[in-house]
PDB file of C-alpha atoms in Angstrom:
ATOM      1  CA  MET A   1    -137.161  87.506  81.212  1.00  0.00           C
ATOM      2  CA  LEU A   2    -135.150  85.676  83.773  1.00  0.00           C
ATOM      3  CA  ASP A   3    -131.489  85.968  84.406  1.00  0.00           C
ATOM      4  CA  PRO A   4    -129.730  82.924  82.839  1.00  0.00           C
ATOM      5  CA  ILE A   5    -128.016  81.969  86.089  1.00  0.00           C
ATOM      6  CA  THR A   6    -131.282  82.065  88.039  1.00  0.00           C
ATOM      7  CA  PHE A   7    -133.036  80.044  85.350  1.00  0.00           C
ATOM      8  CA  GLY A   8    -130.297  77.396  85.390  1.00  0.00           C
ATOM      9  CA  LEU A   9    -130.443  77.121  89.162  1.00  0.00           C
ATOM     10  CA  MET A  10    -134.211  76.712  88.983  1.00  0.00           C
ATOM     11  CA  ILE A  11    -133.816  73.891  86.466  1.00  0.00           C
ATOM     12  CA  GLY A  12    -131.282  72.238  88.773  1.00  0.00           C
ATOM     13  CA  ALA A  13    -133.660  72.466  91.714  1.00  0.00           C
ATOM     14  CA  PHE A  14    -136.477  71.039  89.597  1.00  0.00           C
ATOM     15  CA  LEU A  15    -134.362  68.080  88.485  1.00  0.00           C
ATOM     16  CA  PHE A  16    -133.290  67.321  92.044  1.00  0.00           C
ATOM     17  CA  CYS A  17    -136.847  67.449  93.387  1.00  0.00           C
ATOM     18  CA  THR A  18    -138.143  65.275  90.550  1.00  0.00           C
ATOM     19  CA  GLY A  19    -135.469  62.680  91.235  1.00  0.00           C
ATOM     20  CA  LEU A  20    -136.183  62.691  94.949  1.00  0.00           C
ATOM     21  CA  LEU A  21    -139.907  62.242  94.370  1.00  0.00           C
ATOM     22  CA  ILE A  22    -139.304  59.352  91.975  1.00  0.00           C
ATOM     23  CA  VAL A  23    -136.954  57.665  94.456  1.00  0.00           C
ATOM     24  CA  ILE A  24    -139.594  57.912  97.157  1.00  0.00           C
ATOM     25  CA  ILE A  25    -142.768  56.938  95.313  1.00  0.00           C
ATOM     26  CA  LYS A  26    -141.779  54.282  92.769  1.00  0.00           C
ATOM     27  CA  LYS A  27    -141.973  50.564  93.412  1.00  0.00           C
ATOM     28  CA  ASN A  28    -139.536  49.223  90.847  1.00  0.00           C
ATOM     29  CA  ALA A  29    -135.817  49.266  91.636  1.00  0.00           C
ATOM     30  CA  ILE A  30    -134.890  50.331  88.107  1.00  0.00           C
ATOM     31  CA  PHE A  31    -137.207  53.298  88.412  1.00  0.00           C
ATOM     32  CA  VAL A  32    -135.474  54.254  91.622  1.00  0.00           C
ATOM     33  CA  MET A  33    -132.169  54.211  89.729  1.00  0.00           C
ATOM     34  CA  ILE A  34    -133.624  56.560  87.121  1.00  0.00           C
ATOM     35  CA  GLY A  35    -134.494  58.902  89.984  1.00  0.00           C
ATOM     36  CA  ILE A  36    -130.933  58.748  91.295  1.00  0.00           C
ATOM     37  CA  GLU A  37    -129.614  59.655  87.851  1.00  0.00           C
ATOM     38  CA  LEU A  38    -131.929  62.658  87.775  1.00  0.00           C
ATOM     39  CA  MET A  39    -130.702  63.832  91.164  1.00  0.00           C
ATOM     40  CA  LEU A  40    -127.074  63.577  90.085  1.00  0.00           C
ATOM     41  CA  ASN A  41    -127.888  65.554  86.944  1.00  0.00           C
ATOM     42  CA  GLY A  42    -129.555  68.255  88.996  1.00  0.00           C
ATOM     43  CA  ALA A  43    -126.403  68.673  91.082  1.00  0.00           C
ATOM     44  CA  ASN A  44    -124.356  68.723  87.893  1.00  0.00           C
ATOM     45  CA  VAL A  45    -126.494  71.450  86.338  1.00  0.00           C
ATOM     46  CA  ASN A  46    -125.871  73.576  89.407  1.00  0.00           C
ATOM     47  CA  LEU A  47    -122.120  73.069  89.140  1.00  0.00           C
ATOM     48  CA  VAL A  48    -122.085  73.985  85.452  1.00  0.00           C
ATOM     49  CA  VAL A  49    -124.228  77.065  85.932  1.00  0.00           C
ATOM     50  CA  PHE A  50    -121.967  78.356  88.650  1.00  0.00           C
ATOM     51  CA  SER A  51    -118.855  77.705  86.604  1.00  0.00           C
ATOM     52  CA  ALA A  52    -120.196  79.502  83.516  1.00  0.00           C
ATOM     53  CA  SER A  53    -118.757  82.817  84.612  1.00  0.00           C
ATOM     54  CA  ASP A  54    -115.612  81.419  86.172  1.00  0.00           C
ATOM     55  CA  PRO A  55    -112.285  81.708  84.332  1.00  0.00           C
ATOM     56  CA  ASN A  56    -110.900  78.637  86.119  1.00  0.00           C
ATOM     57  CA  ILE A  57    -113.573  76.164  85.114  1.00  0.00           C
ATOM     58  CA  GLN A  58    -113.715  74.400  88.465  1.00  0.00           C
ATOM     59  CA  GLY A  59    -117.396  73.545  88.391  1.00  0.00           C
ATOM     60  CA  GLU A  60    -117.106  71.877  85.039  1.00  0.00           C
ATOM     61  CA  LEU A  61    -114.166  69.759  86.218  1.00  0.00           C
ATOM     62  CA  MET A  62    -116.210  68.619  89.216  1.00  0.00           C
ATOM     63  CA  GLY A  63    -119.056  67.887  86.812  1.00  0.00           C
ATOM     64  CA  ILE A  64    -116.853  65.558  84.791  1.00  0.00           C
ATOM     65  CA  PHE A  65    -115.962  63.655  87.960  1.00  0.00           C
ATOM     66  CA  VAL A  66    -119.654  63.425  88.875  1.00  0.00           C
ATOM     67  CA  VAL A  67    -120.497  61.947  85.464  1.00  0.00           C
ATOM     68  CA  VAL A  68    -117.770  59.308  85.791  1.00  0.00           C
ATOM     69  CA  LEU A  69    -118.867  58.352  89.302  1.00  0.00           C
ATOM     70  CA  ALA A  70    -122.516  58.139  88.206  1.00  0.00           C
ATOM     71  CA  ALA A  71    -121.597  55.753  85.410  1.00  0.00           C
ATOM     72  CA  ALA A  72    -119.641  53.527  87.803  1.00  0.00           C
ATOM     73  CA  GLU A  73    -122.485  53.545  90.320  1.00  0.00           C
ATOM     74  CA  SER A  74    -125.107  52.587  87.766  1.00  0.00           C
ATOM     75  CA  VAL A  75    -123.010  49.685  86.444  1.00  0.00           C
ATOM     76  CA  VAL A  76    -122.597  48.146  89.890  1.00  0.00           C
ATOM     77  CA  ALA A  77    -126.218  48.813  90.833  1.00  0.00           C
ATOM     78  CA  LEU A  78    -127.518  47.064  87.716  1.00  0.00           C
ATOM     79  CA  ALA A  79    -125.301  44.039  88.340  1.00  0.00           C
ATOM     80  CA  ILE A  80    -126.658  43.809  91.883  1.00  0.00           C
ATOM     81  CA  MET A  81    -130.223  44.153  90.606  1.00  0.00           C
ATOM     82  CA  LEU A  82    -129.751  41.308  88.142  1.00  0.00           C
ATOM     83  CA  ASN A  83    -128.514  39.122  90.978  1.00  0.00           C
ATOM     84  CA  ILE A  84    -131.503  40.086  93.121  1.00  0.00           C
ATOM     85  CA  TYR A  85    -133.851  39.288  90.261  1.00  0.00           C
ATOM     86  CA  ARG A  86    -132.217  35.896  89.825  1.00  0.00           C
ATOM     87  CA  HIS A  87    -132.775  35.108  93.513  1.00  0.00           C
ATOM     88  CA  PHE A  88    -136.238  36.501  94.161  1.00  0.00           C
ATOM     89  CA  GLN A  89    -137.773  36.710  90.653  1.00  0.00           C
ATOM     90  CA  THR A  90    -138.927  40.244  91.339  1.00  0.00           C
ATOM     91  CA  LEU A  91    -137.625  43.772  91.722  1.00  0.00           C
ATOM     92  CA  ASP A  92    -140.548  44.996  93.804  1.00  0.00           C
ATOM     93  CA  LEU A  93    -138.961  46.992  96.586  1.00  0.00           C
ATOM     94  CA  ASN A  94    -141.837  46.298  98.970  1.00  0.00           C
ATOM     95  CA  SER A  95    -141.397  42.540  98.795  1.00  0.00           C
ATOM     96  CA  LEU A  96    -137.617  42.530  99.082  1.00  0.00           C
ATOM     97  CA  ASN A  97    -137.493  42.370 102.849  1.00  0.00           C
ATOM     98  CA  LYS A  98    -135.389  39.286 103.487  1.00  0.00           C
ATOM     99  CA  LEU A  99    -131.628  39.098 103.446  1.00  0.00           C
ATOM    100  CA  LYS A 100    -131.712  35.356 102.926  1.00  0.00           C
ATOM    101  CA  HIS A 101    -133.845  33.428 100.512  1.00  0.00           C
TER     102      HIS A 101
ATOM    103  CA  MET B   1    -130.992  83.590  70.222  1.00  0.00           C
ATOM    104  CA  THR B   2    -129.126  81.812  72.996  1.00  0.00           C
ATOM    105  CA  GLU B   3    -131.863  82.759  75.393  1.00  0.00           C
ATOM    106  CA  GLY B   4    -134.468  81.151  73.168  1.00  0.00           C
ATOM    107  CA  TRP B   5    -132.532  77.906  73.130  1.00  0.00           C
ATOM    108  CA  MET B   6    -132.160  78.114  76.891  1.00  0.00           C
ATOM    109  CA  TYR B   7    -135.931  78.340  77.391  1.00  0.00           C
ATOM    110  CA  PHE B   8    -136.496  75.587  74.825  1.00  0.00           C
ATOM    111  CA  PHE B   9    -134.221  73.130  76.611  1.00  0.00           C
ATOM    112  CA  GLY B  10    -135.611  74.173  79.971  1.00  0.00           C
ATOM    113  CA  LEU B  11    -139.124  73.452  78.763  1.00  0.00           C
ATOM    114  CA  LEU B  12    -138.059  70.054  77.431  1.00  0.00           C
ATOM    115  CA  ILE B  13    -136.449  69.173  80.770  1.00  0.00           C
ATOM    116  CA  PHE B  14    -139.535  70.330  82.631  1.00  0.00           C
ATOM    117  CA  VAL B  15    -142.014  68.369  80.517  1.00  0.00           C
ATOM    118  CA  SER B  16    -140.020  65.144  80.419  1.00  0.00           C
ATOM    119  CA  GLY B  17    -139.320  65.314  84.167  1.00  0.00           C
ATOM    120  CA  LEU B  18    -142.985  65.765  85.002  1.00  0.00           C
ATOM    121  CA  THR B  19    -144.007  62.950  82.671  1.00  0.00           C
ATOM    122  CA  LEU B  20    -141.371  60.723  84.270  1.00  0.00           C
ATOM    123  CA  ILE B  21    -143.103  61.108  87.614  1.00  0.00           C
ATOM    124  CA  PHE B  22    -146.497  60.080  86.283  1.00  0.00           C
ATOM    125  CA  THR B  23    -145.659  57.368  83.775  1.00  0.00           C
ATOM    126  CA  LYS B  24    -146.124  53.704  84.633  1.00  0.00           C
ATOM    127  CA  ASN B  25    -144.355  52.104  81.702  1.00  0.00           C
ATOM    128  CA  LEU B  26    -140.647  51.463  82.162  1.00  0.00           C
ATOM    129  CA  ILE B  27    -139.824  51.682  78.468  1.00  0.00           C
ATOM    130  CA  TYR B  28    -141.492  55.080  78.249  1.00  0.00           C
ATOM    131  CA  ALA B  29    -139.504  56.072  81.311  1.00  0.00           C
ATOM    132  CA  VAL B  30    -136.226  55.205  79.609  1.00  0.00           C
ATOM    133  CA  PHE B  31    -137.103  57.233  76.522  1.00  0.00           C
ATOM    134  CA  LEU B  32    -138.207  60.162  78.658  1.00  0.00           C
ATOM    135  CA  LEU B  33    -134.942  59.939  80.553  1.00  0.00           C
ATOM    136  CA  ALA B  34    -133.122  59.997  77.207  1.00  0.00           C
ATOM    137  CA  SER B  35    -134.871  63.185  76.139  1.00  0.00           C
ATOM    138  CA  CYS B  36    -134.217  64.706  79.556  1.00  0.00           C
ATOM    139  CA  LEU B  37    -130.497  63.898  79.425  1.00  0.00           C
ATOM    140  CA  LEU B  38    -130.106  65.170  75.864  1.00  0.00           C
ATOM    141  CA  SER B  39    -131.793  68.447  76.800  1.00  0.00           C
ATOM    142  CA  ILE B  40    -129.489  68.737  79.807  1.00  0.00           C
ATOM    143  CA  SER B  41    -126.585  68.307  77.428  1.00  0.00           C
ATOM    144  CA  GLY B  42    -127.889  71.186  75.310  1.00  0.00           C
ATOM    145  CA  PHE B  43    -128.179  73.197  78.499  1.00  0.00           C
ATOM    146  CA  TYR B  44    -124.515  72.521  79.251  1.00  0.00           C
ATOM    147  CA  ALA B  45    -123.561  73.696  75.769  1.00  0.00           C
ATOM    148  CA  ILE B  46    -125.396  76.962  76.375  1.00  0.00           C
ATOM    149  CA  TYR B  47    -123.727  77.436  79.730  1.00  0.00           C
ATOM    150  CA  ASN B  48    -120.283  77.373  78.195  1.00  0.00           C
ATOM    151  CA  ALA B  49    -119.405  73.767  79.113  1.00  0.00           C
ATOM    152  CA  SER B  50    -119.123  72.189  75.699  1.00  0.00           C
ATOM    153  CA  PHE B  51    -116.786  69.399  76.788  1.00  0.00           C
ATOM    154  CA  LEU B  52    -119.209  68.301  79.489  1.00  0.00           C
ATOM    155  CA  ALA B  53    -122.047  68.395  76.949  1.00  0.00           C
ATOM    156  CA  VAL B  54    -120.224  65.927  74.723  1.00  0.00           C
ATOM    157  CA  ILE B  55    -119.346  63.753  77.714  1.00  0.00           C
ATOM    158  CA  GLN B  56    -122.991  63.776  78.772  1.00  0.00           C
ATOM    159  CA  ILE B  57    -124.151  62.513  75.374  1.00  0.00           C
ATOM    160  CA  LEU B  58    -121.409  59.881  75.219  1.00  0.00           C
ATOM    161  CA  ILE B  59    -121.648  58.432  78.711  1.00  0.00           C
ATOM    162  CA  TYR B  60    -125.262  59.011  79.744  1.00  0.00           C
ATOM    163  CA  ALA B  61    -127.228  58.817  76.511  1.00  0.00           C
ATOM    164  CA  GLY B  62    -124.849  56.325  74.950  1.00  0.00           C
ATOM    165  CA  GLY B  63    -123.824  54.011  77.739  1.00  0.00           C
ATOM    166  CA  ASN B  64    -126.018  54.432  80.757  1.00  0.00           C
ATOM    167  CA  LEU B  65    -129.348  54.295  78.931  1.00  0.00           C
ATOM    168  CA  ILE B  66    -128.382  51.160  77.032  1.00  0.00           C
ATOM    169  CA  LEU B  67    -127.487  49.603  80.361  1.00  0.00           C
ATOM    170  CA  LEU B  68    -130.861  50.585  81.812  1.00  0.00           C
ATOM    171  CA  ALA B  69    -132.668  49.163  78.800  1.00  0.00           C
ATOM    172  CA  PHE B  70    -130.797  45.878  79.230  1.00  0.00           C
ATOM    173  CA  GLY B  71    -131.765  45.834  82.881  1.00  0.00           C
ATOM    174  CA  ILE B  72    -135.432  46.326  81.993  1.00  0.00           C
ATOM    175  CA  MET B  73    -135.369  43.621  79.357  1.00  0.00           C
ATOM    176  CA  LEU B  74    -133.646  41.113  81.623  1.00  0.00           C
ATOM    177  CA  THR B  75    -136.099  41.670  84.473  1.00  0.00           C
ATOM    178  CA  ASN B  76    -139.294  41.398  82.531  1.00  0.00           C
ATOM    179  CA  ARG B  77    -141.818  40.085  85.022  1.00  0.00           C
ATOM    180  CA  SER B  78    -141.062  42.448  87.860  1.00  0.00           C
ATOM    181  CA  PRO B  79    -143.734  45.038  88.613  1.00  0.00           C
ATOM    182  CA  GLU B  80    -144.001  47.969  86.294  1.00  0.00           C
ATOM    183  CA  GLY B  81    -143.290  51.336  87.787  1.00  0.00           C
ATOM    184  CA  LYS B  82    -146.312  51.480  89.998  1.00  0.00           C
ATOM    185  CA  VAL B  83    -146.696  54.225  92.491  1.00  0.00           C
ATOM    186  CA  ILE B  84    -146.812  53.076  96.075  1.00  0.00           C
ATOM    187  CA  VAL B  85    -150.192  54.153  97.359  1.00  0.00           C
ATOM    188  CA  GLY B  86    -150.608  55.528 100.837  1.00  0.00           C
ATOM    189  CA  HIS B  87    -151.104  58.721 102.708  1.00  0.00           C
ATOM    190  CA  HIS B  88    -147.534  59.042 103.878  1.00  0.00           C
ATOM    191  CA  LEU B  89    -146.534  59.530 100.235  1.00  0.00           C
ATOM    192  CA  LEU B  90    -148.906  62.440  99.949  1.00  0.00           C
ATOM    193  CA  PHE B  91    -146.983  63.991 102.811  1.00  0.00           C
ATOM    194  CA  PHE B  92    -143.668  63.407 101.045  1.00  0.00           C
ATOM    195  CA  GLY B  93    -144.924  64.827  97.769  1.00  0.00           C
ATOM    196  CA  VAL B  94    -146.321  67.945  99.369  1.00  0.00           C
ATOM    197  CA  SER B  95    -143.161  68.529 101.398  1.00  0.00           C
ATOM    198  CA  ILE B  96    -140.913  68.127  98.357  1.00  0.00           C
ATOM    199  CA  ILE B  97    -143.026  70.494  96.279  1.00  0.00           C
ATOM    200  CA  LEU B  98    -143.024  73.002  99.141  1.00  0.00           C
ATOM    201  CA  SER B  99    -139.245  72.825  99.488  1.00  0.00           C
ATOM    202  CA  MET B 100    -138.809  73.313  95.759  1.00  0.00           C
ATOM    203  CA  ALA B 101    -141.097  76.323  95.851  1.00  0.00           C
ATOM    204  CA  LEU B 102    -139.026  77.681  98.724  1.00  0.00           C
ATOM    205  CA  VAL B 103    -135.796  77.253  96.742  1.00  0.00           C
ATOM    206  CA  VAL B 104    -137.255  78.947  93.670  1.00  0.00           C
ATOM    207  CA  TYR B 105    -138.600  81.798  95.765  1.00  0.00           C
ATOM    208  CA  ALA B 106    -135.207  82.264  97.421  1.00  0.00           C
ATOM    209  CA  LEU B 107    -133.538  82.284  93.997  1.00  0.00           C
ATOM    210  CA  LEU B 108    -135.900  84.893  92.620  1.00  0.00           C
ATOM    211  CA  ASP B 109    -135.594  86.983  95.744  1.00  0.00           C
ATOM    212  CA  SER B 110    -131.892  86.686  96.340  1.00  0.00           C
ATOM    213  CA  PRO B 111    -129.796  89.804  95.830  1.00  0.00           C
ATOM    214  CA  THR B 112    -126.493  87.945  96.120  1.00  0.00           C
ATOM    215  CA  ILE B 113    -126.690  86.145  92.767  1.00  0.00           C
ATOM    216  CA  LEU B 114    -125.718  88.835  90.343  1.00  0.00           C
ATOM    217  CA  ALA B 115    -126.016  88.628  86.600  1.00  0.00           C
ATOM    218  CA  GLN B 116    -122.523  88.080  85.296  1.00  0.00           C
ATOM    219  CA  GLU B 117    -120.986  87.875  81.909  1.00  0.00           C
ATOM    220  CA  PHE B 118    -120.309  84.356  80.768  1.00  0.00           C
ATOM    221  CA  TYR B 119    -116.640  83.679  80.379  1.00  0.00           C
ATOM    222  CA  GLN B 120    -116.126  82.817  76.747  1.00  0.00           C
ATOM    223  CA  THR B 121    -113.461  80.251  76.153  1.00  0.00           C
ATOM    224  CA  THR B 122    -112.281  78.714  72.946  1.00  0.00           C
ATOM    225  CA  GLY B 123    -109.521  76.312  73.944  1.00  0.00           C
ATOM    226  CA  GLN B 124    -111.520  74.649  76.667  1.00  0.00           C
ATOM    227  CA  VAL B 125    -110.408  71.094  76.069  1.00  0.00           C
ATOM    228  CA  ARG B 126    -106.786  72.159  76.358  1.00  0.00           C
ATOM    229  CA  GLU B 127    -107.558  73.918  79.628  1.00  0.00           C
ATOM    230  CA  ILE B 128    -109.326  70.858  81.017  1.00  0.00           C
ATOM    231  CA  GLY B 129    -106.462  68.575  80.030  1.00  0.00           C
ATOM    232  CA  LYS B 130    -103.921  70.848  81.673  1.00  0.00           C
ATOM    233  CA  ARG B 131    -105.859  70.982  84.891  1.00  0.00           C
ATOM    234  CA  PHE B 132    -106.469  67.251  84.984  1.00  0.00           C
ATOM    235  CA  LEU B 133    -102.782  66.549  84.709  1.00  0.00           C
ATOM    236  CA  THR B 134    -101.591  69.204  87.134  1.00  0.00           C
ATOM    237  CA  GLN B 135    -104.097  70.436  89.666  1.00  0.00           C
ATOM    238  CA  TYR B 136    -106.425  67.440  89.820  1.00  0.00           C
ATOM    239  CA  ILE B 137    -103.901  64.679  89.195  1.00  0.00           C
ATOM    240  CA  LEU B 138    -104.711  62.790  92.405  1.00  0.00           C
ATOM    241  CA  ALA B 139    -108.447  62.765  91.737  1.00  0.00           C
ATOM    242  CA  PHE B 140    -107.823  61.761  88.124  1.00  0.00           C
ATOM    243  CA  GLU B 141    -105.713  58.746  89.109  1.00  0.00           C
ATOM    244  CA  LEU B 142    -108.163  57.747  91.819  1.00  0.00           C
ATOM    245  CA  VAL B 143    -111.016  57.819  89.301  1.00  0.00           C
ATOM    246  CA  ALA B 144    -108.984  55.650  86.949  1.00  0.00           C
ATOM    247  CA  PHE B 145    -108.411  53.138  89.739  1.00  0.00           C
ATOM    248  CA  LEU B 146    -112.096  53.257  90.650  1.00  0.00           C
ATOM    249  CA  LEU B 147    -113.049  52.422  87.072  1.00  0.00           C
ATOM    250  CA  LEU B 148    -110.764  49.393  87.182  1.00  0.00           C
ATOM    251  CA  VAL B 149    -112.358  48.245  90.432  1.00  0.00           C
ATOM    252  CA  VAL B 150    -115.842  48.730  88.975  1.00  0.00           C
ATOM    253  CA  LEU B 151    -114.913  46.708  85.902  1.00  0.00           C
ATOM    254  CA  VAL B 152    -113.723  43.764  87.995  1.00  0.00           C
ATOM    255  CA  GLY B 153    -116.582  44.036  90.489  1.00  0.00           C
ATOM    256  CA  ALA B 154    -119.324  44.229  87.888  1.00  0.00           C
ATOM    257  CA  SER B 155    -118.031  41.232  85.988  1.00  0.00           C
ATOM    258  CA  TYR B 156    -117.778  39.289  89.257  1.00  0.00           C
ATOM    259  CA  LEU B 157    -121.309  40.239  90.296  1.00  0.00           C
ATOM    260  CA  GLY B 158    -122.735  39.639  86.861  1.00  0.00           C
ATOM    261  CA  LYS B 159    -121.635  36.057  86.472  1.00  0.00           C
ATOM    262  CA  LYS B 160    -123.914  33.239  87.537  1.00  0.00           C
ATOM    263  CA  SER B 161    -123.356  32.442  91.174  1.00  0.00           C
ATOM    264  CA  GLN B 162    -122.683  28.817  92.036  1.00  0.00           C
ATOM    265  CA  HIS B 163    -125.418  28.120  94.523  1.00  0.00           C
ATOM    266  CA  ALA B 164    -128.306  29.847  92.796  1.00  0.00           C
TER     267      ALA B 164
END
């Protein structure tokens, strides 16, 4: 039986590593964004776990800010990806190596 | 009881995360991400952050995933989530797994993280509201301004450009 705090930190580390691996190995830009979401969630799990025994819930407040910033980031990133797709007809990260069409 | 739920959600996160690495279908990936985010929200509820759990379901599972699904449907012919093949990626994978093993070992070995009682709160939403309007007022206003900027910027980027 693990301590709940240790277990939560392990889950956070697992989520961060999974996100990092997806960001590195995937070819599609949308997949890379999924990896970024996972990394942000891993950081958020760490914040929440540390704030679980804190009377001033500082970690949870930071977590709320992280969620808002992640939503903003994903909106702008998807708009940029749609523009890229309109220009190049692909989202393959290996073939997107020109700044100009 | 709570511990059982904790292991259940942890197992769900673990399985869906691992499957996310190995899947090649983008639609499957979005559904796996949905299950992962919902389990994380259950995790938050266990760790005494009920407000953040609700926010997670609302913003991530409600808004962000729909956005991702739209992105996938609008970019249909792009490559599916293929793995880039090459030996340098083997190096990256091994190094990431090693670093994760190191972190887990340090966590299990560490004497500084003590088991503590969870602080049970009932009026948590009231507490969060108070702190947002007193202690974190600057960050709160800045986030509001950022959301306005994102709204304008996304609608500008999303429209059809003139020369394309």
